[in-house]
Coordinates of C-alpha atoms in Angstrom, one line a residue:
Chain X
M1 CA -9.2 32.9 -8.5
G2 CA -12.7 32.6 -7.1
F3 CA -14.3 32.5 -10.4
T4 CA -16.7 29.7 -11.1
Y5 CA -18.6 28.3 -14.0
P6 CA -22.0 27.1 -12.9
T7 CA -23.1 24.7 -15.6
N8 CA -26.8 25.2 -15.0
G9 CA -27.4 21.6 -13.9
N10 CA -26.2 19.9 -17.0
P11 CA -22.5 18.9 -16.7
N12 CA -22.3 17.9 -20.3
R13 CA -23.4 21.2 -21.6
R14 CA -20.1 22.4 -22.7
T15 CA -19.4 19.3 -24.8
I16 CA -22.4 20.0 -27.0
D17 CA -21.2 21.4 -30.2
H18 CA -22.5 24.5 -31.8
G19 CA -22.7 22.8 -35.1
G20 CA -25.2 20.3 -33.9
V21 CA -23.1 17.3 -34.4
G22 CA -22.6 15.7 -31.0
G23 CA -19.0 15.1 -30.0
R24 CA -17.1 16.4 -33.0
A25 CA -15.1 19.5 -32.6
S26 CA -15.4 22.1 -35.3
S27 CA -12.3 23.6 -36.8
D28 CA -13.0 26.9 -34.8
E29 CA -13.2 25.2 -31.4
F30 CA -9.9 26.4 -30.3
G31 CA -10.6 30.0 -31.2
R32 CA -13.9 29.8 -29.4
A33 CA -12.3 28.3 -26.3
V34 CA -9.6 31.0 -26.2
S35 CA -12.1 33.7 -26.6
R36 CA -14.3 32.2 -23.8
I37 CA -11.3 32.4 -21.5
A38 CA -10.5 35.9 -22.4
V39 CA -14.2 37.1 -22.0
A40 CA -14.4 35.3 -18.6
Q41 CA -11.3 37.3 -17.5
I42 CA -12.8 40.6 -18.7
C43 CA -16.0 39.7 -16.8
E44 CA -14.1 39.1 -13.7
S45 CA -12.2 42.4 -14.0
A46 CA -15.6 44.1 -14.5
G47 CA -16.8 42.8 -11.2
F48 CA -18.7 39.6 -11.7
N49 CA -18.2 36.7 -9.2
G50 CA -19.6 34.0 -11.5
V51 CA -20.9 33.5 -14.9
K52 CA -23.5 31.4 -16.4
N53 CA -22.3 28.9 -19.1
S54 CA -24.9 30.0 -21.7
A55 CA -24.1 33.7 -21.0
I56 CA -20.3 33.2 -21.4
E57 CA -20.8 31.3 -24.6
A58 CA -23.0 34.0 -26.1
L59 CA -20.6 36.8 -25.0
S60 CA -17.6 35.0 -26.5
D61 CA -19.6 34.5 -29.7
V62 CA -20.4 38.2 -29.8
T63 CA -16.7 39.0 -29.2
I64 CA -15.6 36.9 -32.1
R65 CA -18.2 38.5 -34.3
Y66 CA -17.0 41.9 -33.3
L67 CA -13.5 41.0 -34.2
I68 CA -14.5 39.7 -37.6
D69 CA -16.7 42.8 -38.3
L70 CA -14.1 45.3 -37.3
G71 CA -11.7 43.6 -39.6
K72 CA -14.1 43.5 -42.5
I73 CA -15.0 47.2 -42.1
A74 CA -11.4 48.3 -41.8
E75 CA -10.6 46.2 -44.9
F76 CA -13.5 47.8 -46.7
Y77 CA -12.3 51.3 -45.9
A78 CA -8.8 50.3 -47.1
N79 CA -10.1 49.0 -50.3
L80 CA -12.1 52.1 -50.7
A81 CA -9.1 54.1 -50.6
G82 CA -7.4 51.9 -53.1
R83 CA -5.1 50.2 -50.8
S84 CA -4.7 46.4 -49.9
Q85 CA -3.2 46.9 -46.5
C86 CA -5.0 48.5 -43.7
S87 CA -3.7 51.6 -41.8
V88 CA -4.6 53.0 -38.5
F89 CA -7.1 55.3 -40.0
D90 CA -9.0 52.6 -41.5
L91 CA -9.2 51.1 -38.2
I92 CA -10.4 54.2 -36.5
L93 CA -13.1 54.5 -39.2
G94 CA -14.2 51.0 -38.6
L95 CA -14.4 51.6 -34.8
E96 CA -16.5 54.7 -35.4
D97 CA -18.7 52.7 -37.6
L98 CA -19.3 50.2 -35.0
E99 CA -19.8 52.9 -32.3
Q100 CA -22.4 54.5 -34.4
V101 CA -25.2 52.6 -32.8
K102 CA -24.4 54.1 -29.4
G103 CA -24.1 57.5 -30.9
F104 CA -21.0 59.6 -31.6
I105 CA -19.0 60.4 -28.6
G106 CA -16.9 63.1 -30.1
S107 CA -18.4 63.6 -33.5
G108 CA -15.4 62.1 -35.0
Q109 CA -16.5 62.3 -38.7
S110 CA -16.4 66.0 -39.0
Q111 CA -13.0 66.8 -37.6
C112 CA -9.7 65.1 -38.0
L113 CA -9.6 61.4 -37.3
L114 CA -6.7 61.7 -35.0
G115 CA -8.8 63.8 -32.6
S116 CA -11.8 61.6 -32.7
G117 CA -13.7 60.8 -29.6
T118 CA -13.3 57.1 -30.2
V119 CA -9.6 57.2 -30.0
R120 CA -9.6 59.4 -27.0
D121 CA -12.0 57.1 -25.3
L122 CA -9.8 54.2 -26.2
M123 CA -6.8 56.1 -24.8
R124 CA -8.7 56.8 -21.6
F125 CA -9.6 53.2 -21.2
V126 CA -6.0 52.0 -21.6
N127 CA -4.6 54.5 -19.2
C128 CA -7.2 54.1 -16.5
G129 CA -8.0 50.4 -16.6
D130 CA -5.8 47.7 -14.9
E131 CA -3.7 45.5 -17.1
V132 CA -5.1 41.9 -17.1
P133 CA -3.0 39.8 -19.4
F134 CA -4.3 36.6 -20.8
A135 CA -4.3 33.6 -18.5
Q136 CA -2.4 31.0 -20.5
P137 CA 0.2 31.1 -23.2
I138 CA -1.2 30.3 -26.7
P139 CA 0.6 28.9 -29.6
N140 CA 0.5 30.5 -33.0
F141 CA -2.6 29.2 -34.6
P142 CA -4.0 27.9 -36.9
V143 CA -1.1 25.5 -37.1
I144 CA -0.2 24.7 -40.6
R145 CA 0.5 21.1 -41.0
Q146 CA 3.1 20.0 -43.6
R147 CA 1.1 18.0 -46.1
K148 CA 2.8 15.0 -47.6
V149 CA 2.8 15.9 -51.3
I150 CA 2.7 13.2 -53.9
P151 CA 5.8 13.6 -56.2
S152 CA 5.2 14.4 -59.8
F153 CA 6.2 12.3 -62.7
L154 CA 9.3 14.4 -63.2
Q155 CA 10.3 14.0 -59.6
M156 CA 9.8 10.3 -59.8
G157 CA 11.8 10.0 -63.0
E158 CA 9.0 8.2 -64.6
A159 CA 7.4 8.9 -68.0
P160 CA 3.6 9.4 -68.0
P161 CA 1.8 6.4 -69.4
S162 CA 0.2 8.3 -72.2
K163 CA 0.6 11.6 -74.1
H164 CA -2.3 13.4 -72.6
I165 CA -0.9 13.4 -69.1
P166 CA 1.6 16.2 -68.6
P167 CA 4.7 15.3 -66.6
W168 CA 4.3 17.9 -63.9
L169 CA 1.2 16.2 -62.5
P170 CA 1.5 13.9 -59.4
A171 CA 2.6 10.4 -60.4
L172 CA 0.2 7.5 -60.7
P173 CA 0.3 4.9 -57.9
D174 CA 2.3 1.8 -58.4
P175 CA 0.4 -1.1 -60.2
H176 CA 0.8 -3.4 -57.2
T177 CA -1.4 -1.2 -55.1
Y178 CA -4.5 -1.7 -57.2
I179 CA -3.8 -4.9 -59.3
H180 CA -4.2 -8.2 -57.6
T181 CA -2.3 -11.2 -59.1
P182 CA -2.7 -14.6 -57.7
M183 CA 0.4 -16.1 -56.1
W184 CA 1.1 -19.8 -56.0
D185 CA 3.1 -21.2 -53.1
E186 CA 6.2 -22.6 -54.9
R187 CA 7.7 -25.3 -52.7
T188 CA 10.0 -27.9 -54.1
S189 CA 9.0 -31.3 -52.8
D190 CA 11.8 -33.7 -52.5
P191 CA 10.5 -37.3 -51.8
R192 CA 13.9 -38.7 -50.9
E193 CA 14.4 -35.9 -48.3
D194 CA 11.0 -36.5 -46.9
K195 CA 11.7 -40.2 -46.5
V196 CA 15.0 -39.6 -44.9
E197 CA 13.5 -37.2 -42.5
Q198 CA 10.6 -39.5 -41.6
A199 CA 13.1 -42.4 -41.0
R200 CA 15.2 -40.2 -38.7
Q201 CA 12.2 -39.1 -36.6
R202 CA 11.1 -42.8 -36.2
R203 CA 14.6 -43.8 -35.1
K204 CA 14.6 -41.0 -32.6
A205 CA 11.4 -42.1 -31.1
E206 CA 12.5 -45.7 -30.9
R207 CA 15.7 -44.7 -29.2
S208 CA 14.0 -42.7 -26.6
L209 CA 11.6 -45.6 -25.9
L210 CA 14.4 -48.0 -25.6
S211 CA 16.2 -45.8 -23.2
L212 CA 13.1 -45.5 -21.1
Q213 CA 12.7 -49.3 -21.0
K214 CA 16.3 -49.7 -20.0
R215 CA 15.9 -47.3 -17.3
L216 CA 12.9 -49.1 -15.9
L217 CA 14.7 -52.5 -16.2
L218 CA 17.6 -51.1 -14.4
C219 CA 15.5 -49.8 -11.6
S220 CA 13.7 -53.1 -11.1
G221 CA 16.9 -55.1 -11.8
S222 CA 18.8 -53.2 -9.2
V223 CA 16.0 -53.8 -6.7
E224 CA 15.9 -57.5 -7.5
T225 CA 19.7 -57.9 -7.2
R226 CA 19.7 -56.0 -4.0
N227 CA 17.0 -58.3 -2.7
T228 CA 18.7 -61.6 -3.7
T229 CA 22.0 -60.6 -2.2
S230 CA 20.5 -59.4 1.0
N231 CA 18.4 -62.5 1.2
V232 CA 21.3 -64.8 0.6
V233 CA 23.4 -62.9 3.1
V234 CA 20.9 -63.0 5.8
L235 CA 19.8 -66.5 5.0
S236 CA 23.2 -67.8 5.4
G237 CA 23.8 -65.8 8.4
G238 CA 20.4 -66.2 9.8
G239 CA 21.1 -69.3 11.5
A240 CA 24.3 -67.9 13.1
S241 CA 22.5 -64.7 14.4
L242 CA 19.7 -66.8 15.6
R243 CA 22.0 -68.8 17.6
Q244 CA 23.6 -65.7 18.8
G245 CA 20.3 -64.1 19.7
E246 CA 19.4 -67.2 21.8
G247 CA 22.1 -66.4 24.3
E248 CA 21.4 -62.8 24.9
G249 CA 17.9 -62.5 24.0
G250 CA 16.6 -63.0 27.4
D251 CA 17.9 -60.0 29.3
K252 CA 17.7 -57.2 26.6
N253 CA 14.6 -57.5 24.8
P254 CA 11.6 -59.9 25.2
Y255 CA 11.3 -59.8 21.4
L256 CA 14.8 -61.0 21.0
K257 CA 13.9 -64.2 22.8
A258 CA 14.1 -67.3 20.9
P259 CA 10.6 -68.3 19.6
V260 CA 11.3 -71.9 20.1
D261 CA 12.1 -73.0 23.5
N262 CA 13.4 -76.2 22.4
K263 CA 17.2 -75.8 22.3
D264 CA 17.6 -79.0 20.4
V265 CA 16.8 -77.5 17.1
S266 CA 19.4 -78.6 14.6
P267 CA 20.6 -76.3 12.0
V268 CA 18.5 -76.6 8.9
P269 CA 20.2 -77.1 5.6
L270 CA 19.5 -74.5 2.9
P271 CA 17.0 -75.5 0.3
G272 CA 18.4 -76.8 -2.9
K273 CA 17.4 -73.9 -4.9
L274 CA 19.6 -71.5 -3.2
S275 CA 22.4 -73.8 -2.3
D276 CA 23.0 -74.9 -5.8
D277 CA 26.1 -72.7 -6.2
V278 CA 28.7 -73.6 -3.7
D279 CA 30.9 -70.8 -4.9
M280 CA 28.1 -68.3 -4.1
I281 CA 27.9 -69.6 -0.6
A282 CA 31.7 -69.4 -0.2
N283 CA 31.7 -65.9 -1.5
H284 CA 28.9 -64.8 0.6
V285 CA 30.6 -66.1 3.7
S286 CA 33.1 -63.3 3.2
V287 CA 30.4 -60.9 2.5
L288 CA 28.7 -62.0 5.7
E289 CA 31.8 -61.3 7.6
A290 CA 31.9 -57.8 6.2
F291 CA 28.3 -57.0 6.7
A292 CA 27.8 -58.8 10.0
P293 CA 27.2 -55.7 12.2
A294 CA 25.0 -54.2 9.6
I295 CA 23.0 -57.3 9.3
E296 CA 22.6 -57.5 13.1
M297 CA 21.2 -54.0 13.1
M298 CA 18.8 -54.8 10.1
R299 CA 17.8 -58.0 11.9
S300 CA 16.9 -56.2 15.1
S301 CA 14.8 -53.6 13.3
G302 CA 13.3 -56.4 11.1
V303 CA 12.2 -58.3 14.2
L304 CA 10.2 -55.4 15.4
C305 CA 8.0 -55.6 12.3
E306 CA 7.8 -59.3 12.3
D307 CA 4.1 -59.4 12.5
D308 CA 3.7 -57.3 9.3
G309 CA 6.3 -59.3 7.6
M310 CA 4.5 -62.6 8.4
Q311 CA 1.2 -61.3 7.2
G312 CA 2.5 -59.5 4.2
R313 CA 4.8 -62.2 2.8
T314 CA 2.6 -65.2 2.7
G315 CA 4.1 -66.1 -0.6
W316 CA 7.5 -66.8 1.0
K317 CA 5.9 -69.0 3.6
K318 CA 4.5 -71.1 0.9
A319 CA 7.8 -71.5 -0.9
Y320 CA 10.0 -72.3 2.0
P321 CA 9.7 -74.4 5.2
R322 CA 8.2 -72.9 8.4
V323 CA 11.5 -72.2 10.2
L324 CA 13.1 -70.6 7.3
G325 CA 9.9 -68.9 6.5
Y326 CA 10.2 -67.0 9.8
E327 CA 13.7 -65.8 9.0
E328 CA 12.7 -64.9 5.5
S329 CA 9.6 -63.1 6.7
E330 CA 11.9 -61.2 9.1
E331 CA 14.0 -59.9 6.3
G332 CA 11.0 -59.6 4.2
C333 CA 10.3 -56.6 6.3
F334 CA 13.5 -54.9 5.6
T335 CA 13.8 -56.0 2.1
N336 CA 10.4 -54.7 1.4
S337 CA 11.1 -52.7 -1.7
G338 CA 7.6 -52.3 -2.8
L339 CA 8.0 -54.5 -5.8
G340 CA 6.1 -57.8 -5.5
W341 CA 7.8 -61.1 -6.1
Chain B
M1 CA -5.4 85.4 -43.2
N2 CA -8.1 83.1 -42.2
P3 CA -7.1 80.4 -44.7
N4 CA -3.6 80.8 -43.6
H5 CA -4.6 80.8 -40.0
N6 CA -6.8 77.8 -40.2
P7 CA -4.2 75.4 -41.6
Q8 CA -1.7 76.5 -39.1
S9 CA -4.1 75.8 -36.1
S10 CA -5.3 72.7 -37.7
D11 CA -1.8 71.8 -38.4
G12 CA -0.8 72.3 -34.9
G13 CA -3.8 70.5 -33.7
R14 CA -3.2 67.7 -36.0
H15 CA 0.4 67.6 -34.9
D16 CA -0.7 67.2 -31.3
D17 CA -3.2 64.5 -32.2
D18 CA -0.6 62.8 -34.3
A19 CA 1.9 62.9 -31.5
A20 CA -0.8 61.7 -29.1
L21 CA -1.7 58.8 -31.3
T22 CA 1.8 57.8 -31.9
E23 CA 2.5 57.9 -28.2
F24 CA -0.6 55.9 -27.7
L25 CA 0.3 53.3 -30.2
A26 CA 3.8 53.1 -28.6
S27 CA 2.2 52.7 -25.2
L28 CA 0.1 49.9 -26.6
M29 CA 3.2 47.8 -27.0
D30 CA 3.8 47.9 -23.2
Y31 CA 0.1 47.2 -22.4
T32 CA -0.9 43.5 -22.8
P33 CA -4.6 43.3 -23.7
T34 CA -6.6 40.5 -22.2
I35 CA -7.5 39.2 -25.6
P36 CA -4.4 37.5 -26.9
D37 CA -2.7 38.6 -30.1
E38 CA -2.9 35.2 -31.8
L39 CA -6.7 35.1 -31.4
V40 CA -7.0 38.6 -32.9
E41 CA -4.7 37.9 -35.7
H42 CA -6.5 34.7 -36.6
Y43 CA -10.0 36.3 -36.9
L44 CA -8.6 39.4 -38.6
A45 CA -7.0 37.2 -41.2
K46 CA -10.3 35.4 -41.6
S47 CA -12.0 38.6 -42.5
G48 CA -9.2 39.9 -44.8
F49 CA -7.5 42.3 -42.6
Q50 CA -3.9 42.5 -43.7
S51 CA -1.3 44.1 -41.5
P52 CA 2.2 43.3 -40.7
D53 CA 2.2 46.0 -37.9
L54 CA 1.7 44.6 -34.5
R55 CA 0.4 47.9 -33.1
L56 CA -2.7 47.7 -35.2
T57 CA -3.5 44.2 -33.9
R58 CA -3.0 45.5 -30.4
L59 CA -5.4 48.3 -31.2
V60 CA -8.0 46.0 -32.3
A61 CA -7.5 43.8 -29.3
V62 CA -7.8 46.9 -27.0
A63 CA -10.9 48.1 -28.8
T64 CA -12.6 44.6 -28.5
Q65 CA -11.6 44.5 -24.8
K66 CA -13.2 47.9 -24.2
F67 CA -16.3 46.8 -26.0
V68 CA -16.7 43.6 -24.0
A69 CA -15.9 45.5 -20.7
E70 CA -18.6 47.9 -21.5
V71 CA -21.1 45.2 -22.1
A72 CA -20.1 43.4 -19.0
G73 CA -20.3 46.7 -17.0
D74 CA -23.9 47.2 -18.3
A75 CA -24.8 43.7 -17.4
L76 CA -23.4 44.2 -13.9
Q77 CA -25.5 47.3 -13.6
H78 CA -28.6 45.3 -14.6
C79 CA -27.8 42.5 -12.2
K80 CA -27.3 44.9 -9.3
A81 CA -30.5 46.7 -10.1
R82 CA -32.3 43.4 -10.2
Q83 CA -31.0 42.5 -6.8
A84 CA -32.0 45.8 -5.3
T85 CA -35.6 45.4 -6.4
I86 CA -36.2 41.8 -5.2
P87 CA -37.8 42.1 -1.7
K88 CA -35.9 39.7 0.6
D89 CA -34.9 39.7 4.2
K90 CA -31.6 40.9 5.3
R91 CA -29.9 37.5 5.5
D92 CA -30.8 36.3 2.0
R93 CA -29.9 39.6 0.4
Q94 CA -26.5 39.6 1.9
Q95 CA -25.8 36.2 0.6
K96 CA -27.1 37.1 -2.9
D97 CA -25.0 40.3 -2.9
K98 CA -21.8 38.2 -2.7
R99 CA -22.7 36.2 -5.8
L100 CA -22.9 38.5 -8.8
V101 CA -23.5 36.0 -11.7
L102 CA -23.7 37.0 -15.3
T103 CA -26.9 35.5 -16.7
M104 CA -28.4 35.4 -20.1
E105 CA -31.1 37.8 -19.0
D106 CA -28.7 40.6 -18.0
L107 CA -26.6 40.0 -21.1
T108 CA -29.5 40.3 -23.5
K109 CA -30.5 43.6 -21.9
A110 CA -26.9 44.9 -22.1
L111 CA -26.4 43.8 -25.6
H112 CA -29.7 45.3 -26.6
D113 CA -28.4 48.7 -25.9
V114 CA -25.3 48.3 -28.0

């Protein structure tokens, strides 16, 4: 459009209210804003490139005053003639009144109103000037908001509390809105129920604790059983594998060499503790047969970490004789389950 | 004769004026004034002006528009006159000529004459 509003250095100028109260919009704000837009458009059509904020506000104020004055004068003339509704003649008279300051254009008062100079001037203005419609669509204002009406006594179906109140008046508010009555929290306490509930919760806690302990025992027990079986297996088979290892140890692996060069070592009987149960030994012979290759593999891997095993499992060395301790320490490596003995 | 003559001529004249006015009011319905109808109706209602006829509101709007246009025109004249009197070199004046801004000064002068 090319039409600008220089704000004269203060950008907040427009927000300053005419009424003096900062920030609050008066009821007439919308009308003023609309008239400001209309006046700006008229100024642009008159030839101005820009407009100062103060000037546009003053001119819009003047426009509104003009409208109100014209209406007042026209209404005055209509009332003077004994009418309540204004006609075109009242308007023309009002226009002439307002034009009086400038001087009569066509001396309208003397001759018939219809031929008054004012009207002719107006006609000329309409015919010659360009039509500039308003920039934005405007809703019908002021908007009438539907107020929520308090129903009367009759509408509520209530009788007014005393005789001096007529029934067509709005009803009184409900008593609960303005009277405060204390409320006690009524809760039936059943001691038996409470005890039952308490016992139930305690049992639940005990059960969960028991299950946890069981699980822990199971874990440790499983490890222990695993350790004992594997120990027994290897112990009983240790001698055999050791003998086997003597033969082939030399060529494959220096580690697999027999530690004791003396080939006259007699097989050492199992210690009394472990050989108590003859059946166990008998059983484990079959187990040994089944797990022989696995045991071989485990043994070979266990030998690799023999140093660690010998250092870590000093307890075993104390319990058993030296030869057996070596074997045990071997398997101590691969039965290292993290749980101490 | 004269009394008879005068009413006739005045009658004729009135008739013409009447026709012209009705024609004008009818043409107003085609013309959309810059000041919107809702605004005019609001402020007329505030001052007590009662009219169910839309043509009258349009007439008021057009009259107000004419008034404001006249004031703006006068202010423009003042502004141009002021620019002509200020002694400036060619370059500055050309720049200023492009920007015709309505200021409070010009407006007060224009409104003073109303």
